[in-house]
XYZ file of C-alpha atoms in Angstrom:
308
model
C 0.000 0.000 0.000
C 2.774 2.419 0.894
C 4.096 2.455 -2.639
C 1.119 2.600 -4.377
C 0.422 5.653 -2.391
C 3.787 7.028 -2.692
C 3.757 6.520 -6.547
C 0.326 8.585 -6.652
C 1.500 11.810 -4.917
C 4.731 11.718 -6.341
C 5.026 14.326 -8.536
C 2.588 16.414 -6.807
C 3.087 19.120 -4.534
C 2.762 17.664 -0.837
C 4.372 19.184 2.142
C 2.657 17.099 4.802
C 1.334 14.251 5.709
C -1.992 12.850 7.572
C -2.342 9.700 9.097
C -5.858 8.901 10.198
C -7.365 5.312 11.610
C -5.736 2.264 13.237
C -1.885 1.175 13.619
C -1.560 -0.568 9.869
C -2.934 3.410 8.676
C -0.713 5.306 10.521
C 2.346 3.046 9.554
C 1.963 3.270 5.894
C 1.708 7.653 6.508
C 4.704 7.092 8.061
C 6.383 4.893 4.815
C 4.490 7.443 2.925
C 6.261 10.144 4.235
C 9.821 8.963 3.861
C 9.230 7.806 0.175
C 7.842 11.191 -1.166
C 10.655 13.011 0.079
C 13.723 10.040 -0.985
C 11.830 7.860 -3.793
C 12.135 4.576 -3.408
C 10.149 1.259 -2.856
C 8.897 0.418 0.471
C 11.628 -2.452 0.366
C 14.591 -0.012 0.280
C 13.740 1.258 3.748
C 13.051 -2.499 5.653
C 15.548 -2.923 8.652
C 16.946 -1.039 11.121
C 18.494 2.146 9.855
C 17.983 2.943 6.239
C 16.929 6.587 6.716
C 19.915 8.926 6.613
C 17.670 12.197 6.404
C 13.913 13.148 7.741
C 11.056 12.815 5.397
C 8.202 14.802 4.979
C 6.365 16.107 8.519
C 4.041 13.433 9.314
C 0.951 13.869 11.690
C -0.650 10.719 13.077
C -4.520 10.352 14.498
C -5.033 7.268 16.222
C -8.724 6.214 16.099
C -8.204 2.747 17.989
C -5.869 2.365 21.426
C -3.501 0.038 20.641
C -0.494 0.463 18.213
C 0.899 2.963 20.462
C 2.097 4.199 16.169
C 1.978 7.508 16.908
C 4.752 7.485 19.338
C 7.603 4.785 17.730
C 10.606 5.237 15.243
C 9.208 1.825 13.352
C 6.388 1.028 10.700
C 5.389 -2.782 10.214
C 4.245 -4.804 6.879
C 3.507 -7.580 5.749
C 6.079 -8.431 3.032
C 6.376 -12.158 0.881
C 4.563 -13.398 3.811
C 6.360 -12.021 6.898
C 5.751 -9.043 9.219
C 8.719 -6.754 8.467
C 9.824 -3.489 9.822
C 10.818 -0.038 8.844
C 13.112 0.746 11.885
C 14.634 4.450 12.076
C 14.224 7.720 14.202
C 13.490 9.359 11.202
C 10.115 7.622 10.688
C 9.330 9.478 14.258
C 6.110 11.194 13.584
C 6.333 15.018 13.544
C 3.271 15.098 15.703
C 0.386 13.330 16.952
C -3.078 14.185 18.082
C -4.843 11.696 20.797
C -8.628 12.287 20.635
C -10.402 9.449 22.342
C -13.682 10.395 21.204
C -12.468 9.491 18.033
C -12.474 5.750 19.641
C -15.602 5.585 20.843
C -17.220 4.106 17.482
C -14.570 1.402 17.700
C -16.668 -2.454 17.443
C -15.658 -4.678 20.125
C -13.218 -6.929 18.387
C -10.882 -4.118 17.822
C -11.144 -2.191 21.155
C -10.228 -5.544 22.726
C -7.426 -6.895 19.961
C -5.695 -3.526 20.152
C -6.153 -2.631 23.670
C -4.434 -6.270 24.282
C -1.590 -4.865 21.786
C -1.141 -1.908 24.029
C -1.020 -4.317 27.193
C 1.725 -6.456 25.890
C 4.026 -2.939 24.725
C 3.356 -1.950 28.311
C 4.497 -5.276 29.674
C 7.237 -6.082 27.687
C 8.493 -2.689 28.103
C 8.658 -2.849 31.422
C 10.133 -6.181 31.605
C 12.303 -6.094 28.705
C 16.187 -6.066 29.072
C 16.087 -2.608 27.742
C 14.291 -1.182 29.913
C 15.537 1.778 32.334
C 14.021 3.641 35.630
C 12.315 6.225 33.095
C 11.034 3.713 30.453
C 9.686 2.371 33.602
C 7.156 4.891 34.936
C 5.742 4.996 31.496
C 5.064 1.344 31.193
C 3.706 0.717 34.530
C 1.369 3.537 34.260
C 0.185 2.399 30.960
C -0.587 -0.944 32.675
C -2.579 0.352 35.147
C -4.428 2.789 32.568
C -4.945 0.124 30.520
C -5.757 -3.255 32.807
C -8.575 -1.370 34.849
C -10.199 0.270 31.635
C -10.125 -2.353 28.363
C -13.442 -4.341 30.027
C -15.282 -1.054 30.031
C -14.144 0.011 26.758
C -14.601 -3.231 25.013
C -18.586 -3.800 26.536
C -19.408 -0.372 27.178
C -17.994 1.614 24.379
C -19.418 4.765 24.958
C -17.369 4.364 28.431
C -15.401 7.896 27.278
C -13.619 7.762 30.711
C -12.101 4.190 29.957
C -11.629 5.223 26.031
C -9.389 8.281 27.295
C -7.689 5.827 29.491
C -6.884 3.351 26.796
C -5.825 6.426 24.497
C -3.310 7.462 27.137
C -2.534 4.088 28.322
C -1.841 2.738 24.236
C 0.252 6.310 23.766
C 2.308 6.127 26.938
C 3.570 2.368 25.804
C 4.148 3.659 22.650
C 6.625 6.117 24.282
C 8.462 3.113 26.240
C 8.462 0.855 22.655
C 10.791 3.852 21.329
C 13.094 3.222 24.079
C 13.145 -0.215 26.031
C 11.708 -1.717 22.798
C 9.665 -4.769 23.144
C 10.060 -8.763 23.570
C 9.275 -12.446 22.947
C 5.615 -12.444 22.823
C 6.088 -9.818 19.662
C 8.719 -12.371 18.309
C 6.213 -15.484 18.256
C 3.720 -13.206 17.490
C 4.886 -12.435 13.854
C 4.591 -15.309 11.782
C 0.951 -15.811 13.053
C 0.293 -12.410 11.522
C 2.311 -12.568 8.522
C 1.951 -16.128 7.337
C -1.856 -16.558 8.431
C -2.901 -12.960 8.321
C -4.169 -13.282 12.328
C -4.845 -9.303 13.450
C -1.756 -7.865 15.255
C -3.302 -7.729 18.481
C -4.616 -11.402 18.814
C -1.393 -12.799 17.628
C 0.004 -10.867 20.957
C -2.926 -12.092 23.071
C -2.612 -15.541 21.792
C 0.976 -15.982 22.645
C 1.237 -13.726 26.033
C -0.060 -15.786 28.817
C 2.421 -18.563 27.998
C 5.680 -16.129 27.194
C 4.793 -14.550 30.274
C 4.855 -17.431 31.889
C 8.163 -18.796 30.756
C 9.159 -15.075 31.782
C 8.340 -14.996 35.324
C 11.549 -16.728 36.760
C 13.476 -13.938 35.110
C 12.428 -11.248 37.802
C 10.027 -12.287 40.121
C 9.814 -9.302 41.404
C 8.790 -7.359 38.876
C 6.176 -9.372 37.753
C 4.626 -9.244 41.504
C 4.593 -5.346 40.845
C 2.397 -5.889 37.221
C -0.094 -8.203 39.248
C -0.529 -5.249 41.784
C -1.042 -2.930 38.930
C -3.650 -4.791 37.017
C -5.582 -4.853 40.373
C -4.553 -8.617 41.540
C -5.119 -9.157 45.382
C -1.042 -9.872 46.524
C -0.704 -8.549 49.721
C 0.760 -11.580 51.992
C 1.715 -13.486 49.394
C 4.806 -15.125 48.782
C 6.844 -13.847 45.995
C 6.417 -16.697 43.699
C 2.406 -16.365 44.802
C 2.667 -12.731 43.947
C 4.744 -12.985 40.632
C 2.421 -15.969 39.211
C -1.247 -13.692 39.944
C 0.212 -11.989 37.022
C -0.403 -14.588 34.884
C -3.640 -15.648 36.196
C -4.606 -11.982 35.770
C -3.888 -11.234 32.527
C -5.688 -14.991 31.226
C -9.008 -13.355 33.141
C -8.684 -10.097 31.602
C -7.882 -12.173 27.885
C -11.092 -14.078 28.464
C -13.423 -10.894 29.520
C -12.632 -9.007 26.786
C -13.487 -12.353 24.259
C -10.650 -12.354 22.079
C -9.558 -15.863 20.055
C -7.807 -18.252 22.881
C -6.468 -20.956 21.391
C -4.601 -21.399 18.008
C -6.805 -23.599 17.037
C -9.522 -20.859 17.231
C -7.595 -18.683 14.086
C -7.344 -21.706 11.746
C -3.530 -22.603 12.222
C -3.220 -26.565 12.268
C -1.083 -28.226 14.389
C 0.959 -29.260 11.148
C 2.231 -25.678 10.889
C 4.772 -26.253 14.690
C 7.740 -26.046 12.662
C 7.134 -23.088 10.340
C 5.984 -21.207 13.133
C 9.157 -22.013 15.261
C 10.911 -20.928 12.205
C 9.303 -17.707 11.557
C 9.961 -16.882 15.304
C 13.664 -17.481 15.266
C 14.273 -14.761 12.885
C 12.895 -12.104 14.962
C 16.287 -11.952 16.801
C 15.788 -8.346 17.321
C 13.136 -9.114 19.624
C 14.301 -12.053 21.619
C 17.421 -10.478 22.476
C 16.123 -7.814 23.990
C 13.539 -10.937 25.870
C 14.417 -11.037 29.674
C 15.351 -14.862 29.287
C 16.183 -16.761 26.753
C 14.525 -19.429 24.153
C 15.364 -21.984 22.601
C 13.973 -23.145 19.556
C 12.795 -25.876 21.577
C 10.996 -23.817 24.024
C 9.082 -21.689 21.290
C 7.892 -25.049 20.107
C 6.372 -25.830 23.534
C 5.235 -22.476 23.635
C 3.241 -22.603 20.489
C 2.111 -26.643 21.527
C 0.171 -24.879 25.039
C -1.094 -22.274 22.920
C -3.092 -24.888 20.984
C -4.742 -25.801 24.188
């Protein structure tokens, strides 16, 4: 889409511009922007660092909560059948405007599939290995904003309280994306939504509960501090206790808001382990920066639980 936008305006006379709608929109107005002022195909500009000079001033208007798009130096695609990124500070929008009310006529489905995105940047940005103090604040605040607000949002989507929550909630993990960057659950996440086409958002729900809970040994402690922020009961627990109501929290939240559970549920058969695994281990970007490591043999049995 980027380049058959970018091959429309070219020769006109454009000095900004607009991104309106959901994360895939205000990706391609970022593309857009970078290939009207350089030329180019879309392809040129995939990986980290390809942009040498700004492009034209972008201005992003989210209408779901989710991508967090509007605050990250990255655009994602779907290219020959993988999720691939345009990674650079230059593809930093030149501003963004958060209405909520522009959310409120969000269906169901996508309030809950995005606001689930925006969960999983706020919790792998707070648990990633590059995360600092200050990426910190953001992402624990953006799980709190966003943990006691998606039910409302989802089932009562007039709620504008909880959408101006969300909004905040989506935009502030978008802020720690740009600097702690996020984690494994992204990583197994891709090939469901490039390969099989599975919305951003439930690929990240589908695989979170059981990367989180290969991730809880890394830092028990910080996990007990997520369960307190999404409103889990952990006073006199024992750390382990505390660290694991995480986990149970986030499944309860998963199954309010009625998202897809299992793999099974999107259509992938069991057939398709080892492509998956596959598609997973090339997201190196993103494990690394995981806060423990996997094997190929522990995406596999990551991937086996999430067929439930």
């Amino acid at each position: 889409m980027p380049d058959g936008i970018a091959a429309r305006y070219r020769n006109e006379q454009i000095g900004c511009v607009v991104g309106l709608g959901g994360g895939s929109c205000l990706d391609t107005a970022k593309a857009v922007g970078i290939m009207l002022a350089h030329g180019g195909t879309l392809r040129e500009y995939l990986g980290p660092d390809k942009i040498y000079r700004p492009g034209l001033p972008v201005v992003l208007v989210p209408t779901t909560s989710g991508t967090g798009s509007e605050a990250t130096p990255n655009a994602l695609f779907i290219v020959d059948g993988e999720k691939q990124a345009v990674l650079s500070r230059h593809i930093m929008p030149t501003a963004a405007i958060i209405d909520p009310e522009l959310t409120l006529t969000a269906p169901a489905p996508v309030t809950a599939a995005s606001g689930l995105d925006a969960l999983v940047h706020a919790v792998e940005t707070y648990t990633s290995l590059g995360a600092t103090a200050v990426t910190e604040m953001y992402s624990l605040r953006a799980v709190e904003l966003i943990a006691g607000s998606i039910r409302s949002a989802v089932w009562r989507g007039s709620d504008l309280a909880a959408r101006t929550d969300m909004a905040l909630g989506s935009y502030l993990a978008g802020v720690a994306i740009a600097n702690a960057g996020t984690g494994a659950v992204h990583a197994l996440a891709y090939p469901l939504g490039g390969k099989y086409r599975v919305a951003h958002g439930v690929a990240n729900a589908l695989m979170f509960p059981y990367v989180t809970e290969w991730n809880i040994p890394s830092d028990m402690r910080k996990f007990a501090t997520l369960a307190r922020a999404i409103g889990e009961p952990i006073d006199g627990l024992s750390l382990h206790d505390a660290a694991f109501k995480f986990l149970s929290g986030i499944e309860a939240i998963i199954e309010d808001v009625g998202v897809p559970r299992s793999l099974d549920d999107v259509g992938i058969p069991r057939s398709e382990l080892g492509a998956l695994v596959e598609g997973a281990a090339k997201q190196t970007r993103l494990l690394k920066n995981n806060p423990r490591v996997l094997s190929k043999d522990d995406m596999a049995t990551i991937y086996t639980k999430a067929w439930r």
